[in-house]
Coordinates of N, CA, C and O in Angstrom, one line a residue:
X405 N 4.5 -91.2 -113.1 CA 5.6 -90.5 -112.4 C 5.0 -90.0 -111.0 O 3.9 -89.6 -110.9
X406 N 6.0 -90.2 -109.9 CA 5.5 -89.6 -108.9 C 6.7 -88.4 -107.7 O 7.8 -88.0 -108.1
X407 N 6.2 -88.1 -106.8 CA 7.2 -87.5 -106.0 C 7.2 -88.2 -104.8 O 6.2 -88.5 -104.2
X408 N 8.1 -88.5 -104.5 CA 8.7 -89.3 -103.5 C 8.3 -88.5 -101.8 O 8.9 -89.2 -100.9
X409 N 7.5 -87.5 -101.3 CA 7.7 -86.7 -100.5 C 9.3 -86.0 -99.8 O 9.2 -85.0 -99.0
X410 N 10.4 -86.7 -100.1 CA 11.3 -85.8 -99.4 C 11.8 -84.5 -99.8 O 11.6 -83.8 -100.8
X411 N 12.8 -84.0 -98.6 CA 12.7 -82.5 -98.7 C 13.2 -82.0 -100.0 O 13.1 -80.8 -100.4
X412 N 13.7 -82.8 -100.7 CA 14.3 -82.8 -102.2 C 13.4 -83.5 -103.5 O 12.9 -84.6 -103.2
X413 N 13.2 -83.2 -104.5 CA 12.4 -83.6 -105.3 C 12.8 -84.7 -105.8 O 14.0 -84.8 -106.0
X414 N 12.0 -85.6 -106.0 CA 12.5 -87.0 -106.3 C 11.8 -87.6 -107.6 O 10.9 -88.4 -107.3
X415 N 11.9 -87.5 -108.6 CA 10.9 -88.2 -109.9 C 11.5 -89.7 -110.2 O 12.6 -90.0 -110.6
X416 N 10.2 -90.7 -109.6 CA 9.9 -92.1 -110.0 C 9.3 -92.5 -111.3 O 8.1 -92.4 -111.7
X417 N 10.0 -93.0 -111.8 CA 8.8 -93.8 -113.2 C 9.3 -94.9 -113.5 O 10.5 -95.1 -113.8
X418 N 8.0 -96.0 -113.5 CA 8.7 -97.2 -113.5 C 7.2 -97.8 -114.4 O 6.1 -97.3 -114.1
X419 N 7.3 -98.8 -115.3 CA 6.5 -99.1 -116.0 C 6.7 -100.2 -116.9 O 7.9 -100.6 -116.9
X420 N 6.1 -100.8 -117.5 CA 5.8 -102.1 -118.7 C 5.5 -101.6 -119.7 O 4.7 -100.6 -119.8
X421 N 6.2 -102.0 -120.7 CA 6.1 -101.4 -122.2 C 5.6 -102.5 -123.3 O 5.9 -103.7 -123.2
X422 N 4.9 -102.1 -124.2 CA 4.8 -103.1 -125.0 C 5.6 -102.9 -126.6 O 5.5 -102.0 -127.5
X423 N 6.5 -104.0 -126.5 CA 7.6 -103.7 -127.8 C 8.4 -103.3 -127.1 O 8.2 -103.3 -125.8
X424 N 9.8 -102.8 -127.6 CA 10.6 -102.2 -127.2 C 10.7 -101.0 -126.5 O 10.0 -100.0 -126.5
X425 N 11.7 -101.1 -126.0 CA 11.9 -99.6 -124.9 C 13.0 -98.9 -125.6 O 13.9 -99.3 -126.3
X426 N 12.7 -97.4 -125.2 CA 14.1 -95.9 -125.2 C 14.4 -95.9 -124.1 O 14.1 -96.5 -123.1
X427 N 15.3 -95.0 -124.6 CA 15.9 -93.6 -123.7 C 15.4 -92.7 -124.0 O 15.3 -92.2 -125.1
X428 N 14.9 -92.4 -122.9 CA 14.2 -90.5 -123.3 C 15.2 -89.6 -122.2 O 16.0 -89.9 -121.3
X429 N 14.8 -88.3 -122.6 CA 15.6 -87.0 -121.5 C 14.8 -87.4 -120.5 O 13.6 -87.9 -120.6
X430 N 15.9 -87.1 -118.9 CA 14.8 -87.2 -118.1 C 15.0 -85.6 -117.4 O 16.1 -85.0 -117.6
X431 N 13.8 -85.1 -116.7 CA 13.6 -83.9 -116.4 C 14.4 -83.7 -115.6 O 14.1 -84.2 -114.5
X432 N 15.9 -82.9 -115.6 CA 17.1 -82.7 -115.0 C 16.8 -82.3 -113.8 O 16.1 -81.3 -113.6
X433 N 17.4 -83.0 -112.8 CA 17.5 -82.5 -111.1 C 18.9 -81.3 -111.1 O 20.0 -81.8 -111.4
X434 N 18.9 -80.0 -110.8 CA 19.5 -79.4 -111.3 C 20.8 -80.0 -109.9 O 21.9 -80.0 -110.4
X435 N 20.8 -80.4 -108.8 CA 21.7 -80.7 -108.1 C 22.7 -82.2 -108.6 O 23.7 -82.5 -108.0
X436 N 22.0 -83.1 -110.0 CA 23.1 -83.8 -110.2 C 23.8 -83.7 -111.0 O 23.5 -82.9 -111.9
X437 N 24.8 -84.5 -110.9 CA 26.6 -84.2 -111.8 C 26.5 -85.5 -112.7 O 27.1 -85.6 -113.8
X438 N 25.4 -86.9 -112.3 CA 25.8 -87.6 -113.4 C 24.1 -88.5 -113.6 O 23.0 -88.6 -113.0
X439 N 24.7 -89.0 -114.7 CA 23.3 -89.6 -115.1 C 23.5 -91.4 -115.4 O 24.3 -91.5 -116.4
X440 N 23.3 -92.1 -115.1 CA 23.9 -93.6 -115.4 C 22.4 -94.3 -116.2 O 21.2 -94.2 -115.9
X441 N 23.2 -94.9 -117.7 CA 22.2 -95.7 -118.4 C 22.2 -97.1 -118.6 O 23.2 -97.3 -119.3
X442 N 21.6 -98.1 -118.4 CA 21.4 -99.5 -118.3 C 20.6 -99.5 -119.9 O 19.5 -99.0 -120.0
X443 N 21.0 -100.0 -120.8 CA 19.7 -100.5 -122.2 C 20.2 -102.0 -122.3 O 21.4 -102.4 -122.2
X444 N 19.4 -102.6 -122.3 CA 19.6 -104.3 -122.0 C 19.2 -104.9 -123.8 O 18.2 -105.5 -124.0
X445 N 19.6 -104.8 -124.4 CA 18.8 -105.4 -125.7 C 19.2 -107.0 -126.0 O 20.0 -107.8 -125.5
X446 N 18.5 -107.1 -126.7 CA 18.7 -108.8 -127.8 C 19.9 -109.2 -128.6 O 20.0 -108.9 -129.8
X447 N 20.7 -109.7 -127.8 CA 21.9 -110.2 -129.0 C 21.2 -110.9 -129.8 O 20.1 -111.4 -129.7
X448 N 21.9 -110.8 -130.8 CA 22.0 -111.9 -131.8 C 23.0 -113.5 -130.9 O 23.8 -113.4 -129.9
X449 N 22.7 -114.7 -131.5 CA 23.1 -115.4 -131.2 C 22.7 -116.8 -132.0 O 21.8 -116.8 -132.8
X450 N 23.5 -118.0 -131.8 CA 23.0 -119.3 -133.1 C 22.7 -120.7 -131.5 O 23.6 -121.0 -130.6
X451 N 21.4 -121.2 -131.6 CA 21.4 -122.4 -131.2 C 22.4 -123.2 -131.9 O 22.9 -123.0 -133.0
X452 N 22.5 -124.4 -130.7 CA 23.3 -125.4 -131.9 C 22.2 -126.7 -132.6 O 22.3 -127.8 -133.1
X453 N 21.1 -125.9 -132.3 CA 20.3 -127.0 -132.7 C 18.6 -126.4 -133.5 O 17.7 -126.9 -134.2
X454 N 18.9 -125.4 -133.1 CA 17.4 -124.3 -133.7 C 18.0 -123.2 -134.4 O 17.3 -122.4 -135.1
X455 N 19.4 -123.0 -134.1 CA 20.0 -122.2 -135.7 C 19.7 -120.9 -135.0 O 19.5 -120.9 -133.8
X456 N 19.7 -119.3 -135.8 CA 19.8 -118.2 -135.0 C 18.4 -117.7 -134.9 O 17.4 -117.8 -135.6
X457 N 18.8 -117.0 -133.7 CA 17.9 -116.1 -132.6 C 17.1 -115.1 -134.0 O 17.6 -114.6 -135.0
X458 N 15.8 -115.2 -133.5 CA 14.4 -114.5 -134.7 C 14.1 -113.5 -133.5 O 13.9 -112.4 -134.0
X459 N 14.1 -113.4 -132.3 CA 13.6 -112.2 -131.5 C 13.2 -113.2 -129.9 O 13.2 -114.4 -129.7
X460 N 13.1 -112.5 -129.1 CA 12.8 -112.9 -127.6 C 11.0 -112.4 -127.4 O 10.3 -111.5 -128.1
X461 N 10.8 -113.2 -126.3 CA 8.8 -112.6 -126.2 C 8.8 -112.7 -124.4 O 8.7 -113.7 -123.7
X462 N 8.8 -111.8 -124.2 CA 8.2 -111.6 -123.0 C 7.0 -111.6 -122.2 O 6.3 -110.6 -122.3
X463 N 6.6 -112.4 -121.3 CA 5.6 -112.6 -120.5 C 5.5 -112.0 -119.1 O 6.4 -112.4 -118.4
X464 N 4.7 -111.1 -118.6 CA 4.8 -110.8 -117.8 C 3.5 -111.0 -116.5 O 2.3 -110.9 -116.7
X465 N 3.9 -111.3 -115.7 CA 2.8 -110.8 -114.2 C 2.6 -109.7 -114.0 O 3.1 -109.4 -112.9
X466 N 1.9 -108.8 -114.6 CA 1.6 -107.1 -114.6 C 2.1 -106.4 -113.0 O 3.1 -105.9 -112.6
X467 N 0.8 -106.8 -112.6 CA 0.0 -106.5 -111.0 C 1.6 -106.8 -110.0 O 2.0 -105.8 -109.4
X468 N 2.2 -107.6 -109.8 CA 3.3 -107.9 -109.1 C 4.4 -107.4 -109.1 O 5.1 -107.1 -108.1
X469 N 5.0 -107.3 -111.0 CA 5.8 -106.2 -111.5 C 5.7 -105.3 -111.2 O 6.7 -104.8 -110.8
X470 N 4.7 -104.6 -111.2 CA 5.0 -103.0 -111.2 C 5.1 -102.3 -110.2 O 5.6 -101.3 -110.0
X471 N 4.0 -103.5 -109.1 CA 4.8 -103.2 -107.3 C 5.8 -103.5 -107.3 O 6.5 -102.5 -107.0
X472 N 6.4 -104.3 -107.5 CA 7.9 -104.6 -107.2 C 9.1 -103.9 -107.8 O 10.2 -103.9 -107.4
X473 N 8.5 -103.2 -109.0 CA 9.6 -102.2 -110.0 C 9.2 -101.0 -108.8 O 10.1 -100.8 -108.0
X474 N 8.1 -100.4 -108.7 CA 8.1 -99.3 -107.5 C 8.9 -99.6 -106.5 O 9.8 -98.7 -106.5
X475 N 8.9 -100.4 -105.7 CA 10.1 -100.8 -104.3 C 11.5 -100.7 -104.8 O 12.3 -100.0 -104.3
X476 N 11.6 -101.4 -105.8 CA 13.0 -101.5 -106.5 C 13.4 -100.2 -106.5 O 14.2 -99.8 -105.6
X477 N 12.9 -99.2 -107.4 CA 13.4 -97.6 -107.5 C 13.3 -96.8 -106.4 O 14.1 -95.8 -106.3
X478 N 12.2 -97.3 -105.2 CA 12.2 -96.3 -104.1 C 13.5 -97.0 -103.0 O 14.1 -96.6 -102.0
X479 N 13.5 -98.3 -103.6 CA 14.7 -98.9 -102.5 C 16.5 -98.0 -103.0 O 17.5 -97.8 -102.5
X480 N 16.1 -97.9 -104.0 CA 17.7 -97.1 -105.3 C 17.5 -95.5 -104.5 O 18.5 -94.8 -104.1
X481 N 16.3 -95.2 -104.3 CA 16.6 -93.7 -104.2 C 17.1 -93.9 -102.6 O 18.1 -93.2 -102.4
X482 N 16.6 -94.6 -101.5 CA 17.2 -94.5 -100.3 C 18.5 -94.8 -100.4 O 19.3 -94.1 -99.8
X483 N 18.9 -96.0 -101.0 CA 20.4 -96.5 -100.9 C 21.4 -95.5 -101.6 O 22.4 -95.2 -101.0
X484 N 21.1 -95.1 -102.5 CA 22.1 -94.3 -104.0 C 21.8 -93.0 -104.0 O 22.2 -92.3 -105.0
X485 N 20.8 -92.1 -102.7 CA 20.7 -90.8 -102.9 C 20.4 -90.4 -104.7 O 21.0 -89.4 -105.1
X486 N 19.6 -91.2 -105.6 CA 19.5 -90.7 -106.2 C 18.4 -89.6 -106.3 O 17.7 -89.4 -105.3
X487 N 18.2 -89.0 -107.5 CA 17.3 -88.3 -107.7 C 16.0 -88.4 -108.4 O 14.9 -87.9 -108.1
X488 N 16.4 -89.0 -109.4 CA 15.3 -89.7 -110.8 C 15.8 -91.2 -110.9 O 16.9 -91.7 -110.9
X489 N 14.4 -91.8 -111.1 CA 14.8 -93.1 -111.4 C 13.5 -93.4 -112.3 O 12.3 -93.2 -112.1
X490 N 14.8 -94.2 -113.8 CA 12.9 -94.4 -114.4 C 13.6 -95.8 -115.0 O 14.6 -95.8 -115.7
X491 N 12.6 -97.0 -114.5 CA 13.2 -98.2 -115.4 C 11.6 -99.0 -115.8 O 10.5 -99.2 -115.2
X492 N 12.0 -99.1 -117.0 CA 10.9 -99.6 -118.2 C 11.4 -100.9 -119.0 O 12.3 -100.9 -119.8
X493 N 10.5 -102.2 -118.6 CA 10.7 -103.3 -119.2 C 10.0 -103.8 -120.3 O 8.8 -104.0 -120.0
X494 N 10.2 -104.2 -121.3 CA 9.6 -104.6 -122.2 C 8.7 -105.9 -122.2 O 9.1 -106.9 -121.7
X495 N 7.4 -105.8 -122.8 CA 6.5 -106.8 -122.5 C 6.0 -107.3 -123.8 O 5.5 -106.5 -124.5
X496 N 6.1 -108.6 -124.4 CA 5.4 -109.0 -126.2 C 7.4 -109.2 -126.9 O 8.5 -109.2 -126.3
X497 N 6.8 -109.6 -128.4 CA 8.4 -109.5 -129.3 C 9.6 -108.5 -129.3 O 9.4 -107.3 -129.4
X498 N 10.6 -109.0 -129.1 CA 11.5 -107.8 -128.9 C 12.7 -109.0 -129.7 O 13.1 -110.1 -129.4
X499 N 12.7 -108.2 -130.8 CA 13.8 -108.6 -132.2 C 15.0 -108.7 -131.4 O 15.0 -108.7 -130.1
X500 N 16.4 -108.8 -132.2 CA 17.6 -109.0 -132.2 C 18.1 -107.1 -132.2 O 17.8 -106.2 -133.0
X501 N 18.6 -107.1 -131.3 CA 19.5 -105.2 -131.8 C 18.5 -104.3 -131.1 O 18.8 -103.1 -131.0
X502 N 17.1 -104.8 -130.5 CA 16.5 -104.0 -129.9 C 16.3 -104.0 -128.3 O 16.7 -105.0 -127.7
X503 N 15.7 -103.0 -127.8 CA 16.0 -103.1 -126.5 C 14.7 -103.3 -125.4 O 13.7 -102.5 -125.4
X504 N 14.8 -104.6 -124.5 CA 13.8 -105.1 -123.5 C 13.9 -104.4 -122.4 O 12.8 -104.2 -121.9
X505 N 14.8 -103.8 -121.9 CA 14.9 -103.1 -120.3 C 15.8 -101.3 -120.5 O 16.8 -101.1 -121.3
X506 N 15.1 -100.5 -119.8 CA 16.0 -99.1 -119.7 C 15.9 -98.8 -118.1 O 15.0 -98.5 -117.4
X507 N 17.1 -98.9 -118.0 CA 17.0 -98.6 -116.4 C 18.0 -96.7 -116.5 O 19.2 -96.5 -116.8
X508 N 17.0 -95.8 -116.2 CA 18.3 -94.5 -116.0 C 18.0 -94.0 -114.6 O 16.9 -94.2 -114.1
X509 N 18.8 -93.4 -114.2 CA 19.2 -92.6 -112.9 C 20.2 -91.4 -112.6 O 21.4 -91.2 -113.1
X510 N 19.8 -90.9 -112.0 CA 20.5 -89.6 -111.9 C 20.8 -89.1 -110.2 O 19.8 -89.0 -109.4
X511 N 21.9 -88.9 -109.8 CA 22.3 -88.7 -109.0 C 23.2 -87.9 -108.8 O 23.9 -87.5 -109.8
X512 N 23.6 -87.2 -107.3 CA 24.3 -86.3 -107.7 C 25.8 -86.5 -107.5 O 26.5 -85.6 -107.2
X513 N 26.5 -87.8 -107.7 CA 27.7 -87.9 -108.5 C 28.0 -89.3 -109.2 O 27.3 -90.3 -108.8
X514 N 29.0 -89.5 -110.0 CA 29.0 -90.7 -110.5 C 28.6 -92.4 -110.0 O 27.9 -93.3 -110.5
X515 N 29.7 -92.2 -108.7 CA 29.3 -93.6 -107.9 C 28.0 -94.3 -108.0 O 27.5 -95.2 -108.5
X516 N 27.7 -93.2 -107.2 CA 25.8 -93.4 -106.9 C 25.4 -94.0 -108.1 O 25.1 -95.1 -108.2
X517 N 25.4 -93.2 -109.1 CA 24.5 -93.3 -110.2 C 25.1 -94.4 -110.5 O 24.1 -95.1 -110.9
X518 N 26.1 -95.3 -110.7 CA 26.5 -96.7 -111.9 C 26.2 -97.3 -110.3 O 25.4 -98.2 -110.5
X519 N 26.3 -97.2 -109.4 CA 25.9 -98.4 -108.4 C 24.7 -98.9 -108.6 O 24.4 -100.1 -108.9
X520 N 23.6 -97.7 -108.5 CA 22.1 -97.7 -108.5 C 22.0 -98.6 -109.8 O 21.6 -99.8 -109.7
X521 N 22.4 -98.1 -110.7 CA 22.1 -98.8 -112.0 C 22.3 -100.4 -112.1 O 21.3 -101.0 -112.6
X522 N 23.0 -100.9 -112.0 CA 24.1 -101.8 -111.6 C 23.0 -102.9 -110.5 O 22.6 -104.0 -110.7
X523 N 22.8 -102.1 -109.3 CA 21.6 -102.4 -108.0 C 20.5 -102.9 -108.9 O 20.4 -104.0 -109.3
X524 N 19.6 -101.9 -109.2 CA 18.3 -102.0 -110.6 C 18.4 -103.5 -111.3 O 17.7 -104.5 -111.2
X525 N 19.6 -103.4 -111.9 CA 19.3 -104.1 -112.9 C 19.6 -106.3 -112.4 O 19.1 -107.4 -112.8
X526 N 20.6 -105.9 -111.5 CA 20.5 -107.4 -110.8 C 19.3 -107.3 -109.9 O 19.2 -108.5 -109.6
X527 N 18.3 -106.6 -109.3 CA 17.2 -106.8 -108.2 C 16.5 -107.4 -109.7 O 16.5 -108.6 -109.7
X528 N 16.0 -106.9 -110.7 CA 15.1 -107.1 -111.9 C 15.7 -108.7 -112.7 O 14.9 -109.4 -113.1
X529 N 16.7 -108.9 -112.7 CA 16.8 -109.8 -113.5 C 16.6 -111.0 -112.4 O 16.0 -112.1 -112.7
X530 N 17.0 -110.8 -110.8 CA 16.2 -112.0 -109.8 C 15.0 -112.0 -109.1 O 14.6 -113.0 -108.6
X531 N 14.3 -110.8 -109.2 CA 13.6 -110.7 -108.9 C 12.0 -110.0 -109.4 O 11.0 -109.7 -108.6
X532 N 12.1 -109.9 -110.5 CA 10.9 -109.6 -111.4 C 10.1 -111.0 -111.8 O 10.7 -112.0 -112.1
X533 N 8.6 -110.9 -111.8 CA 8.1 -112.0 -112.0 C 7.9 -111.9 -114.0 O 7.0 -111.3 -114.6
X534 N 9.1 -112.5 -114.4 CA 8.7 -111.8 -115.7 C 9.4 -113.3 -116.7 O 10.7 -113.4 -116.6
X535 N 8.9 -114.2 -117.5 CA 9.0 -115.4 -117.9 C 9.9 -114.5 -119.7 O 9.8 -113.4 -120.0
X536 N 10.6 -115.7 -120.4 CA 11.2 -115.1 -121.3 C 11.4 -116.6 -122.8 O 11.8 -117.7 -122.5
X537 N 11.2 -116.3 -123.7 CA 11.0 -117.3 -124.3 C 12.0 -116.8 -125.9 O 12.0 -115.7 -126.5
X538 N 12.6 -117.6 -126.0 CA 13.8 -117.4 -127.3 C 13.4 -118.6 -128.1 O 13.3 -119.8 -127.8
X539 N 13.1 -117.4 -129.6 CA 12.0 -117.6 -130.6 C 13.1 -117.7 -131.8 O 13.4 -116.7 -132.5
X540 N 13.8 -118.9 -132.0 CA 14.7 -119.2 -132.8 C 14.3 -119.6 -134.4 O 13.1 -119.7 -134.7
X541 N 15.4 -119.8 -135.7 CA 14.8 -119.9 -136.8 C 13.8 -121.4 -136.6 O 12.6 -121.5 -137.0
X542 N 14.5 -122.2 -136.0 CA 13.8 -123.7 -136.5 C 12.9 -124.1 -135.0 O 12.1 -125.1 -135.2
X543 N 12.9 -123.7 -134.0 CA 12.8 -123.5 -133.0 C 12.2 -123.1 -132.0 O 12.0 -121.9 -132.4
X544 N 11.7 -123.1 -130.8 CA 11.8 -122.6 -129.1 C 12.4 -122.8 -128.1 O 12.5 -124.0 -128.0
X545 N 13.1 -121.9 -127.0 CA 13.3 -122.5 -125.9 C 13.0 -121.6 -124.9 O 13.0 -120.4 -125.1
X546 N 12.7 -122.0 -123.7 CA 12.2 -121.2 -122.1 C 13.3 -121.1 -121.3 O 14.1 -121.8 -120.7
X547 N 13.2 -119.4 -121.4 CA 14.8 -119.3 -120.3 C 14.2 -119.3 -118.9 O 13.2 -118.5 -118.8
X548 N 14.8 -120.1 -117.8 CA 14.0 -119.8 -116.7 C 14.9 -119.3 -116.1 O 16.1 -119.2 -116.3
X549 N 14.1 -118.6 -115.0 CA 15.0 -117.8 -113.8 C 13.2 -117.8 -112.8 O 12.2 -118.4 -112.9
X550 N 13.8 -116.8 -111.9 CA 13.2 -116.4 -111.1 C 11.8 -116.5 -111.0 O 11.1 -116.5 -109.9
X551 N 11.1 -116.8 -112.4 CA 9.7 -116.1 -112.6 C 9.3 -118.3 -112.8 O 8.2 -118.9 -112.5
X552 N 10.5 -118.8 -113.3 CA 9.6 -120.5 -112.9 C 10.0 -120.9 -111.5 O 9.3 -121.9 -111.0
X553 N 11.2 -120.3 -110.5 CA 11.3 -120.4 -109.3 C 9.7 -120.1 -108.8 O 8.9 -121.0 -108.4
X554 N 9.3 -118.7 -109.0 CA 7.6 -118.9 -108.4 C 6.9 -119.5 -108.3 O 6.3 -120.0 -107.3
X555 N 6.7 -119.8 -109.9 CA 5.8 -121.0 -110.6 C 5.7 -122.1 -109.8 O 4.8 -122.9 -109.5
X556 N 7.4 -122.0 -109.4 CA 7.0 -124.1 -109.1 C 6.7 -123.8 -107.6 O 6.0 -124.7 -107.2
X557 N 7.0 -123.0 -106.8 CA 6.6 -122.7 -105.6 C 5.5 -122.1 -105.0 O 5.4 -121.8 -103.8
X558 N 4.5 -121.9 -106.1 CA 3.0 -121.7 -106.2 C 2.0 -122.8 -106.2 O 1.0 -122.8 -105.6
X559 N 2.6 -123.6 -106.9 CA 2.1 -124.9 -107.8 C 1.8 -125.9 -106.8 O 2.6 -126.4 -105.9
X560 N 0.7 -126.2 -107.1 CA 0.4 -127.2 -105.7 C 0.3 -128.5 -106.3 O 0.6 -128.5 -107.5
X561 N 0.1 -129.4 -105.8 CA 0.7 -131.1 -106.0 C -0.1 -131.6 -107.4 O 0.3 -132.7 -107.8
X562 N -0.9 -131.2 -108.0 CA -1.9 -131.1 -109.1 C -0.5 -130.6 -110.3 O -0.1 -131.3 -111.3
X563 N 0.2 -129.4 -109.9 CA 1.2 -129.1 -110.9 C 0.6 -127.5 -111.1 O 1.5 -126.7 -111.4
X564 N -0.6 -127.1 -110.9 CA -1.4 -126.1 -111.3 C -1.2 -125.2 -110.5 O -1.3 -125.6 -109.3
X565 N -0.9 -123.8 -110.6 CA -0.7 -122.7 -109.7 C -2.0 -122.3 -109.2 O -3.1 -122.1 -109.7
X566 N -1.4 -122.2 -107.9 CA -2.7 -121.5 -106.9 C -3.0 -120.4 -106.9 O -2.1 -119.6 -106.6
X567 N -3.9 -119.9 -107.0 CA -4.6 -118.6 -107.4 C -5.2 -117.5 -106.3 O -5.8 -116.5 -106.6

């Protein structure tokens, strides 16, 4: 957690979890009126060919994430005047009914707060370097996004990412 230096107190927390994520209280900014919560969890769902969803596994780029989740929250508090911002992604097995991402925010009125939230959670799902793999009964498959866009734009003519 940190303070943001402005003339108003600002609490950042932004982090990688392993297993599933909460909601916790966050330490109330007595100037806001609302609080907006994002919990992202694991549907249930049936391949039509690997039959139903056993849990999702997350892979992550640590070192890159967690700079980039810091910018993300300090970019929310300049745009959305919020006040607190704490968003926590899950890293390893995350079952069906449980929850991979908690994005909360607190601001001092409604708008702000479901925009920010809302902001957070699309910057993270395009722009986190974070790979995701659905661990079915009979089954695997690789959801790509963002995190094999890197990949292949890392990857030099060998196929092998450059380091």
């Amino acid at each position: 957690m940190r303070d943001s230096g402005r003339a108003y107190s600002v609490r950042i927390e932004t982090d990688l979890h392993d297993g599933p994520v909460l909601a916790v209280s966050l330490p109330w900014p007595g100037d806001c009126g609302a609080e907006s919560v994002f919990l992202g969890r694991t549907r249930g769902q049936t391949h039509p060919e690997f039959g139903p969803l056993q849990r999702l596994e997350y892979e992550v780029y640590a070192p890159m994430a967690r700079k980039l989740m810091a910018a993300m929250a300090d970019d929310a508090v300049a745009r959305f005047d919020c006040r607190a911002v704490r968003v926590v992604h899950a890293r390893g097995p995350i079952a069906v009914g449980e929850a991979s991402i908690i994005i909360q925010v607190a601001a001092p009125h409604r708008g702000e707060a479901f925009a920010a939230c809302r902001h957070l959670i699309e910057r993270i799902k395009h722009e986190l370097p974070i790979w995701k793999r659905e661990i079915w009964q009979g089954g695997e498959t690789f959801v790509e996004g963002i995190a094999a866009e890197i990949t292949q734009r890392t990857a030099g003519s060998s196929g092998q990412i450059d380091t």
